[in-house]
mmCIF file with all atom_site columns, C-alpha atoms in Angstrom:
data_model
loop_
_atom_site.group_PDB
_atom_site.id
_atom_site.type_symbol
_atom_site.label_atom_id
_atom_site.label_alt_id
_atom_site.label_comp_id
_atom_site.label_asym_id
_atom_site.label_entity_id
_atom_site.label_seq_id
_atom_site.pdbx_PDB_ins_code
_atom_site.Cartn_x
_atom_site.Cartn_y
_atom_site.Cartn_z
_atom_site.occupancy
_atom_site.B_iso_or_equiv
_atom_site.pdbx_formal_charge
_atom_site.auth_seq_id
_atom_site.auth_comp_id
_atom_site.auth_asym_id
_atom_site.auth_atom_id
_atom_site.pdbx_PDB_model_num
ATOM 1   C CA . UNK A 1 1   ? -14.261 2.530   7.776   1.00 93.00 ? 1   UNK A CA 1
ATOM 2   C CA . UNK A 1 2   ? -13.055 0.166   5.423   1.00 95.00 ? 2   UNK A CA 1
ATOM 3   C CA . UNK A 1 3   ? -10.593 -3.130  5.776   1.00 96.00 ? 3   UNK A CA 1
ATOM 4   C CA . UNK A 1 4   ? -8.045  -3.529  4.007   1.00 97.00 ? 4   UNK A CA 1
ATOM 5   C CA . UNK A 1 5   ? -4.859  -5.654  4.355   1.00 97.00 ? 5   UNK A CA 1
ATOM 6   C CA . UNK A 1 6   ? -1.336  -4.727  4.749   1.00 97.00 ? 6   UNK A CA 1
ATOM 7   C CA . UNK A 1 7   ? -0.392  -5.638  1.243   1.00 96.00 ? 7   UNK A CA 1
ATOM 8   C CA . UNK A 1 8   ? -3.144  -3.605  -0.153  1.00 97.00 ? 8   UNK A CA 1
ATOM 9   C CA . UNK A 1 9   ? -2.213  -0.831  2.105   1.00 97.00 ? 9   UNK A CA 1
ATOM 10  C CA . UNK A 1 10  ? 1.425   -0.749  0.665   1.00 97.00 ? 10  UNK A CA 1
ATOM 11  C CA . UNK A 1 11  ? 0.308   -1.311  -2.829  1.00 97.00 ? 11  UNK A CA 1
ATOM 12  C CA . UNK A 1 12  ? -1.801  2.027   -2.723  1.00 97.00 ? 12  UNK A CA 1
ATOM 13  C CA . UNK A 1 13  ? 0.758   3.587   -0.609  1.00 98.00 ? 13  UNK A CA 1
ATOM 14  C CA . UNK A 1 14  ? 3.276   3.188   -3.707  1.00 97.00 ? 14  UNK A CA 1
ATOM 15  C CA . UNK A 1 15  ? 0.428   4.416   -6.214  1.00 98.00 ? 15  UNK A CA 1
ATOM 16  C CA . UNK A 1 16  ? -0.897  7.588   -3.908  1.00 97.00 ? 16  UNK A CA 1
ATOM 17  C CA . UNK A 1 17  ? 2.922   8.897   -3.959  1.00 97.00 ? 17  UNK A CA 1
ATOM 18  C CA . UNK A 1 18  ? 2.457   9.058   -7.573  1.00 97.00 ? 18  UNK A CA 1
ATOM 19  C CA . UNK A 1 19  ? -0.726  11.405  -7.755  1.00 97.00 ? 19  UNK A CA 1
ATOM 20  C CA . UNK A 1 20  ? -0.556  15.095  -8.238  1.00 97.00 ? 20  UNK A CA 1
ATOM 21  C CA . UNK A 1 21  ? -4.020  17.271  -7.543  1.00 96.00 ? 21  UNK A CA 1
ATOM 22  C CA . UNK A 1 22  ? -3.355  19.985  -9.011  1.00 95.00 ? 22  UNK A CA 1
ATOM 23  C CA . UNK A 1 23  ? -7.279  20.942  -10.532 1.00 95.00 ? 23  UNK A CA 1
ATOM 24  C CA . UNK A 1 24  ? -8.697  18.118  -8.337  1.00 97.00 ? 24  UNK A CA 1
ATOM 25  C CA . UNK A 1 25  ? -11.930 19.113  -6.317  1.00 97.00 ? 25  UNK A CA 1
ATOM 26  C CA . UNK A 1 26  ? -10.562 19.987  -2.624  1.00 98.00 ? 26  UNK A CA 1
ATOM 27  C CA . UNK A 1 27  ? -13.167 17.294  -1.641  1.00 97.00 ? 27  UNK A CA 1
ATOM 28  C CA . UNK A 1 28  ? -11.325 14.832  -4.184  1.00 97.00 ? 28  UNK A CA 1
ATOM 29  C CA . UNK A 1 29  ? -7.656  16.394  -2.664  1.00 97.00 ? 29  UNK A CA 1
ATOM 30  C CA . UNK A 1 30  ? -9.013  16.375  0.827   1.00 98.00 ? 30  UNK A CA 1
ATOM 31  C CA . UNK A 1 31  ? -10.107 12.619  1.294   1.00 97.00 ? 31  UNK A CA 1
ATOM 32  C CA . UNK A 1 32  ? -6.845  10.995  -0.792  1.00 97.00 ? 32  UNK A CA 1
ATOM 33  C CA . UNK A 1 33  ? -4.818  13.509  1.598   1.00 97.00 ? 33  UNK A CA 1
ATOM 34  C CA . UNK A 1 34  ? -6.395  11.909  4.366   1.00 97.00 ? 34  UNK A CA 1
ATOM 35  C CA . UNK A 1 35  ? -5.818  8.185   3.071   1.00 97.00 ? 35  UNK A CA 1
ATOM 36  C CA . UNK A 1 36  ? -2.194  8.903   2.250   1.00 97.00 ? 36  UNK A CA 1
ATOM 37  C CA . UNK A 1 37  ? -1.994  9.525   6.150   1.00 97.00 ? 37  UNK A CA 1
ATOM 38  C CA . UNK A 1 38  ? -3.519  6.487   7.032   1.00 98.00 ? 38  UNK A CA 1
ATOM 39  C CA . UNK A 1 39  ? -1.923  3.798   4.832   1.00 98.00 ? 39  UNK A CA 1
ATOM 40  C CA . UNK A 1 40  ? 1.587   6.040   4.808   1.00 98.00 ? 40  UNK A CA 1
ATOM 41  C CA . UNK A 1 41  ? 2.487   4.888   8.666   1.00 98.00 ? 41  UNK A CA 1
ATOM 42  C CA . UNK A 1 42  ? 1.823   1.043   7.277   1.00 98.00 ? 42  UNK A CA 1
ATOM 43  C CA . UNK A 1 43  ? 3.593   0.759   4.192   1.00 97.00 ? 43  UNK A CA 1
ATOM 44  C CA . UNK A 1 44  ? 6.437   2.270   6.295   1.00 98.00 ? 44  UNK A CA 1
ATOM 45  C CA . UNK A 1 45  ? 6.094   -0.128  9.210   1.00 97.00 ? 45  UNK A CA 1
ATOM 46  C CA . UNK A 1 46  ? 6.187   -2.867  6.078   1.00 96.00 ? 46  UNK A CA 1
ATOM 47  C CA . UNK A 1 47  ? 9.437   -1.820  4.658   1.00 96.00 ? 47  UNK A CA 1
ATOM 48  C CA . UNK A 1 48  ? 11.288  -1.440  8.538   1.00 96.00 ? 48  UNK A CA 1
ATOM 49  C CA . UNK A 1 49  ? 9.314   -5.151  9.349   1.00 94.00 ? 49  UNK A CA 1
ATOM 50  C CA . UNK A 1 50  ? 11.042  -6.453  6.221   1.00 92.00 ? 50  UNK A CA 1
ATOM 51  C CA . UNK A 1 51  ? 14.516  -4.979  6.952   1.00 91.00 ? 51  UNK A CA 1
ATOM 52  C CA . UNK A 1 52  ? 14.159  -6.124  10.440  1.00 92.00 ? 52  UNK A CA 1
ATOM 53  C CA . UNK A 1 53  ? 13.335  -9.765  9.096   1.00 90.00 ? 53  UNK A CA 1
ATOM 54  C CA . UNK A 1 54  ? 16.112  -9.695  6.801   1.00 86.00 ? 54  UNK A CA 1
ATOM 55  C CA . UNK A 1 55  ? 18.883  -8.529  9.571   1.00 86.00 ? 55  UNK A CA 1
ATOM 56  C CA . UNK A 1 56  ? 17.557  -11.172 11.827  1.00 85.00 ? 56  UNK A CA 1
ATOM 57  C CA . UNK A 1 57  ? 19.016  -13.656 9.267   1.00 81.00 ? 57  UNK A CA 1
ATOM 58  C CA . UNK A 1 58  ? 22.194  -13.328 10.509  1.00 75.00 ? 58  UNK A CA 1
ATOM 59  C CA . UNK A 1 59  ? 24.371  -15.884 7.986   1.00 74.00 ? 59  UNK A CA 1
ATOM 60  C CA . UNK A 1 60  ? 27.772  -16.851 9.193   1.00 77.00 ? 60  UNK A CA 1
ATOM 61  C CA . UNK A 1 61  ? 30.896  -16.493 7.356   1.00 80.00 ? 61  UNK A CA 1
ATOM 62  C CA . UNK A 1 62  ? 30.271  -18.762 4.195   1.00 83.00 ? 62  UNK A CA 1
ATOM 63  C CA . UNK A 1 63  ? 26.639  -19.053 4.515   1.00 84.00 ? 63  UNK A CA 1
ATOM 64  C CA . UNK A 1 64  ? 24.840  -17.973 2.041   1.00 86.00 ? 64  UNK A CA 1
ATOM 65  C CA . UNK A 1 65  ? 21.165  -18.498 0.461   1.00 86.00 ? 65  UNK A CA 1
ATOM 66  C CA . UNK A 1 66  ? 19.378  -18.004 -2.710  1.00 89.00 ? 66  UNK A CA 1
ATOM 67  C CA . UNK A 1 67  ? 17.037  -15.521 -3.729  1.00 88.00 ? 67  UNK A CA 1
ATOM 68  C CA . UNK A 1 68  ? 14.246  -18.201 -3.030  1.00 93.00 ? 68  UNK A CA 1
ATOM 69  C CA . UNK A 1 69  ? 15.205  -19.293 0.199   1.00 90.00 ? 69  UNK A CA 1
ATOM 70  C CA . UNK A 1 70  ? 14.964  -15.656 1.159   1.00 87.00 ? 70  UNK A CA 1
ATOM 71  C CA . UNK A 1 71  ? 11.984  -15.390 -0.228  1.00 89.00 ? 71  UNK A CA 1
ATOM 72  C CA . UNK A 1 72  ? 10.250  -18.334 1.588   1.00 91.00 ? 72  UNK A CA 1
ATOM 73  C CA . UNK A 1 73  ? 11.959  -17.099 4.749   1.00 90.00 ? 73  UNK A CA 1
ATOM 74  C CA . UNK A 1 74  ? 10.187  -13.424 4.308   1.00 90.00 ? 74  UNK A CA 1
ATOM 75  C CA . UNK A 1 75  ? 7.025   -14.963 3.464   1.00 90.00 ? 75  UNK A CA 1
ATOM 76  C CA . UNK A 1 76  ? 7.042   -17.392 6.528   1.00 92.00 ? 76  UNK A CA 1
ATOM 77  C CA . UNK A 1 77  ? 8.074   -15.113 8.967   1.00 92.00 ? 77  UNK A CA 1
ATOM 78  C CA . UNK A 1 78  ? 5.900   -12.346 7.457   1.00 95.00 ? 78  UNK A CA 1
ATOM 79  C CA . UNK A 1 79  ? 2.965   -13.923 6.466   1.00 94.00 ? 79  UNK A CA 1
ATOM 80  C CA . UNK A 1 80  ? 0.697   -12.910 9.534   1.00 94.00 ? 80  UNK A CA 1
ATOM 81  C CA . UNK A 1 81  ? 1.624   -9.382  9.406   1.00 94.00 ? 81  UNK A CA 1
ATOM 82  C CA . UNK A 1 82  ? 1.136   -9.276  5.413   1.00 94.00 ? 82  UNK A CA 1
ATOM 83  C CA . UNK A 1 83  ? -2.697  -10.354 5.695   1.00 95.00 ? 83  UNK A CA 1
ATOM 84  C CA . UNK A 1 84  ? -3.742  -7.862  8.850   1.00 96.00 ? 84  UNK A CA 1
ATOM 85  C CA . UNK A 1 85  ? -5.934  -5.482  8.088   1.00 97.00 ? 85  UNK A CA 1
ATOM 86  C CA . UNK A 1 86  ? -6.368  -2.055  8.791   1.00 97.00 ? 86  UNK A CA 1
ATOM 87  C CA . UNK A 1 87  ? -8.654  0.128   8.663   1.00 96.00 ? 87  UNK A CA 1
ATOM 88  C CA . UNK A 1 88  ? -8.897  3.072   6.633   1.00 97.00 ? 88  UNK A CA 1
ATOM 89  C CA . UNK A 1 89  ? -11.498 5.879   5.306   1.00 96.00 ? 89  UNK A CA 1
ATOM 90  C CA . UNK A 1 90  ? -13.021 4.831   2.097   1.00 97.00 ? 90  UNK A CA 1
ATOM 91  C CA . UNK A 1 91  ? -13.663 7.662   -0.600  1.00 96.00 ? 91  UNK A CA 1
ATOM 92  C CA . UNK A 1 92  ? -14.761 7.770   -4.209  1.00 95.00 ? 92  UNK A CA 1
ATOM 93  C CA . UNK A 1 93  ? -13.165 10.246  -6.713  1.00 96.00 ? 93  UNK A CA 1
ATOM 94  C CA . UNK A 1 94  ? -15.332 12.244  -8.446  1.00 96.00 ? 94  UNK A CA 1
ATOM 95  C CA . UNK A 1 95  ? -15.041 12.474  -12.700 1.00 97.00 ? 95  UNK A CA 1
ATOM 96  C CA . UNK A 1 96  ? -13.220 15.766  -13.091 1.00 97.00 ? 96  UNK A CA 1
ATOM 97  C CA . UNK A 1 97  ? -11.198 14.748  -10.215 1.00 97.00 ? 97  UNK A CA 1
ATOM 98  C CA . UNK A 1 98  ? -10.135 11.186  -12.152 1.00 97.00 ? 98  UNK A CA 1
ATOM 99  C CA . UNK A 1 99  ? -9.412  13.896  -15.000 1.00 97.00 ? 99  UNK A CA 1
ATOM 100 C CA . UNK A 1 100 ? -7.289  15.891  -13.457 1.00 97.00 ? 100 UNK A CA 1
ATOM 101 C CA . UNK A 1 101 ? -5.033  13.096  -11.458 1.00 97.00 ? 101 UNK A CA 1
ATOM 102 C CA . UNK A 1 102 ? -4.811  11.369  -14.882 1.00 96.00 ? 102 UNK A CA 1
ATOM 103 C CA . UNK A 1 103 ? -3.641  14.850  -17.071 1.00 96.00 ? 103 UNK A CA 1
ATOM 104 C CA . UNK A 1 104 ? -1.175  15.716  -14.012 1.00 94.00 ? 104 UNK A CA 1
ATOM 105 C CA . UNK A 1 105 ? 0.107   12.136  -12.520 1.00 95.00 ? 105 UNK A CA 1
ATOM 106 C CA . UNK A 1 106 ? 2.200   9.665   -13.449 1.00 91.00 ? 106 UNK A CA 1
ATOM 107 C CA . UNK A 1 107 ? -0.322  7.034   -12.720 1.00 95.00 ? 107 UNK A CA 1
ATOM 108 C CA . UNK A 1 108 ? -1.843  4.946   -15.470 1.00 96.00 ? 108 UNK A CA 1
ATOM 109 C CA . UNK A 1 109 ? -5.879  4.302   -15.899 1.00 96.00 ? 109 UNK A CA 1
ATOM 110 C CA . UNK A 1 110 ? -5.496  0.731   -14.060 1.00 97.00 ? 110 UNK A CA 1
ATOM 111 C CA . UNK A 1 111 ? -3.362  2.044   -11.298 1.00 97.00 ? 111 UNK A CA 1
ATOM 112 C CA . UNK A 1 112 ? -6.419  4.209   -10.502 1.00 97.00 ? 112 UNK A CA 1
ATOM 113 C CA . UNK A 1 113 ? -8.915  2.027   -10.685 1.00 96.00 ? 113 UNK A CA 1
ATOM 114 C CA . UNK A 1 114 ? -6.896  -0.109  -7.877  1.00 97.00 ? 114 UNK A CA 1
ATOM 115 C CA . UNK A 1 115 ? -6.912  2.853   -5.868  1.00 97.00 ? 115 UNK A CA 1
ATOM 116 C CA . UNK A 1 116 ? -11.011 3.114   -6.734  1.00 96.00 ? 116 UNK A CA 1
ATOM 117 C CA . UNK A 1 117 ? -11.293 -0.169  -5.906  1.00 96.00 ? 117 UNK A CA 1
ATOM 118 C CA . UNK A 1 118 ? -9.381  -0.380  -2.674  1.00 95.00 ? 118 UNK A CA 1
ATOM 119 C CA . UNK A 1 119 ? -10.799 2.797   -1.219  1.00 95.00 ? 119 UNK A CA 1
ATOM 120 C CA . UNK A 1 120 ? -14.430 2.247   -2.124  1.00 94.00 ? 120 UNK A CA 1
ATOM 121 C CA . UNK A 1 121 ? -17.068 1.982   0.769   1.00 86.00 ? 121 UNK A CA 1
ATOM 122 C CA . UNK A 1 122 ? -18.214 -1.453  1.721   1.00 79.00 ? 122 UNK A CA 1
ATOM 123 C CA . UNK A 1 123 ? -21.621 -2.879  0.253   1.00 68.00 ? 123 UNK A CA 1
ATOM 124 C CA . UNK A 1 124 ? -23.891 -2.799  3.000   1.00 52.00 ? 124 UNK A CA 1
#
């Protein structure tokens, strides 16, 4: 298994939505399949914990805050949860399988190599 942190889970979440397999190797299609299941639950869980934060404000009448102050709320109150890691099944994609996601996705060449990158197995 590999770690990876929240962050990184929701970042690849957003970029695995993107890919299409059509012409992939099933072993290519299989293991991203398998990832989208495992970072999928988290990148949810992200987006209610967010929501959650952000109702729990609760300004008055007249209060109000700036986009900053938000922002330094979210990352205060969020900050533990952002850096957990998980764990999830690391994978490489084979070279006809890169081929195909490119020719059929609307992912660029740098949003795959985060996905390479983040899914790779650990140096031992």
């Amino acid at each position: 298994m590999k770690k990876i942190k929240v962050i990184e889970a929701v970042e690849l979440n957003k970029i695995l939505d993107k890919i299409m397999l059509v012409g992939a190797p099933m072993e290519d299609s299989k293991a991203i399949i398998k990832v989208c299941g495992e970072v999928e639950p988290v990148a949810d869980a992200w987006q209610k914990a967010v929501k959650n934060a952000m109702q729990k404000l609760d300004l008055k009448e007249g209060e109000t805050m700036t986009l900053a102050e938000v922002d330094k709320y979210l990352s205060e109150v969020l900050q533990d949860e952002i850096v957990r890691e998980i764990e999830i099944t690391p994978f490489a994609i084979s070279a006809d399988g890169e081929a195909a996601i490119l020719s059929q996705s609307k992912i660029t060449r740098g949003e795959l190599r985060i996905v390479k990158e983040l899914a790779k197995k650990e140096e031992e």
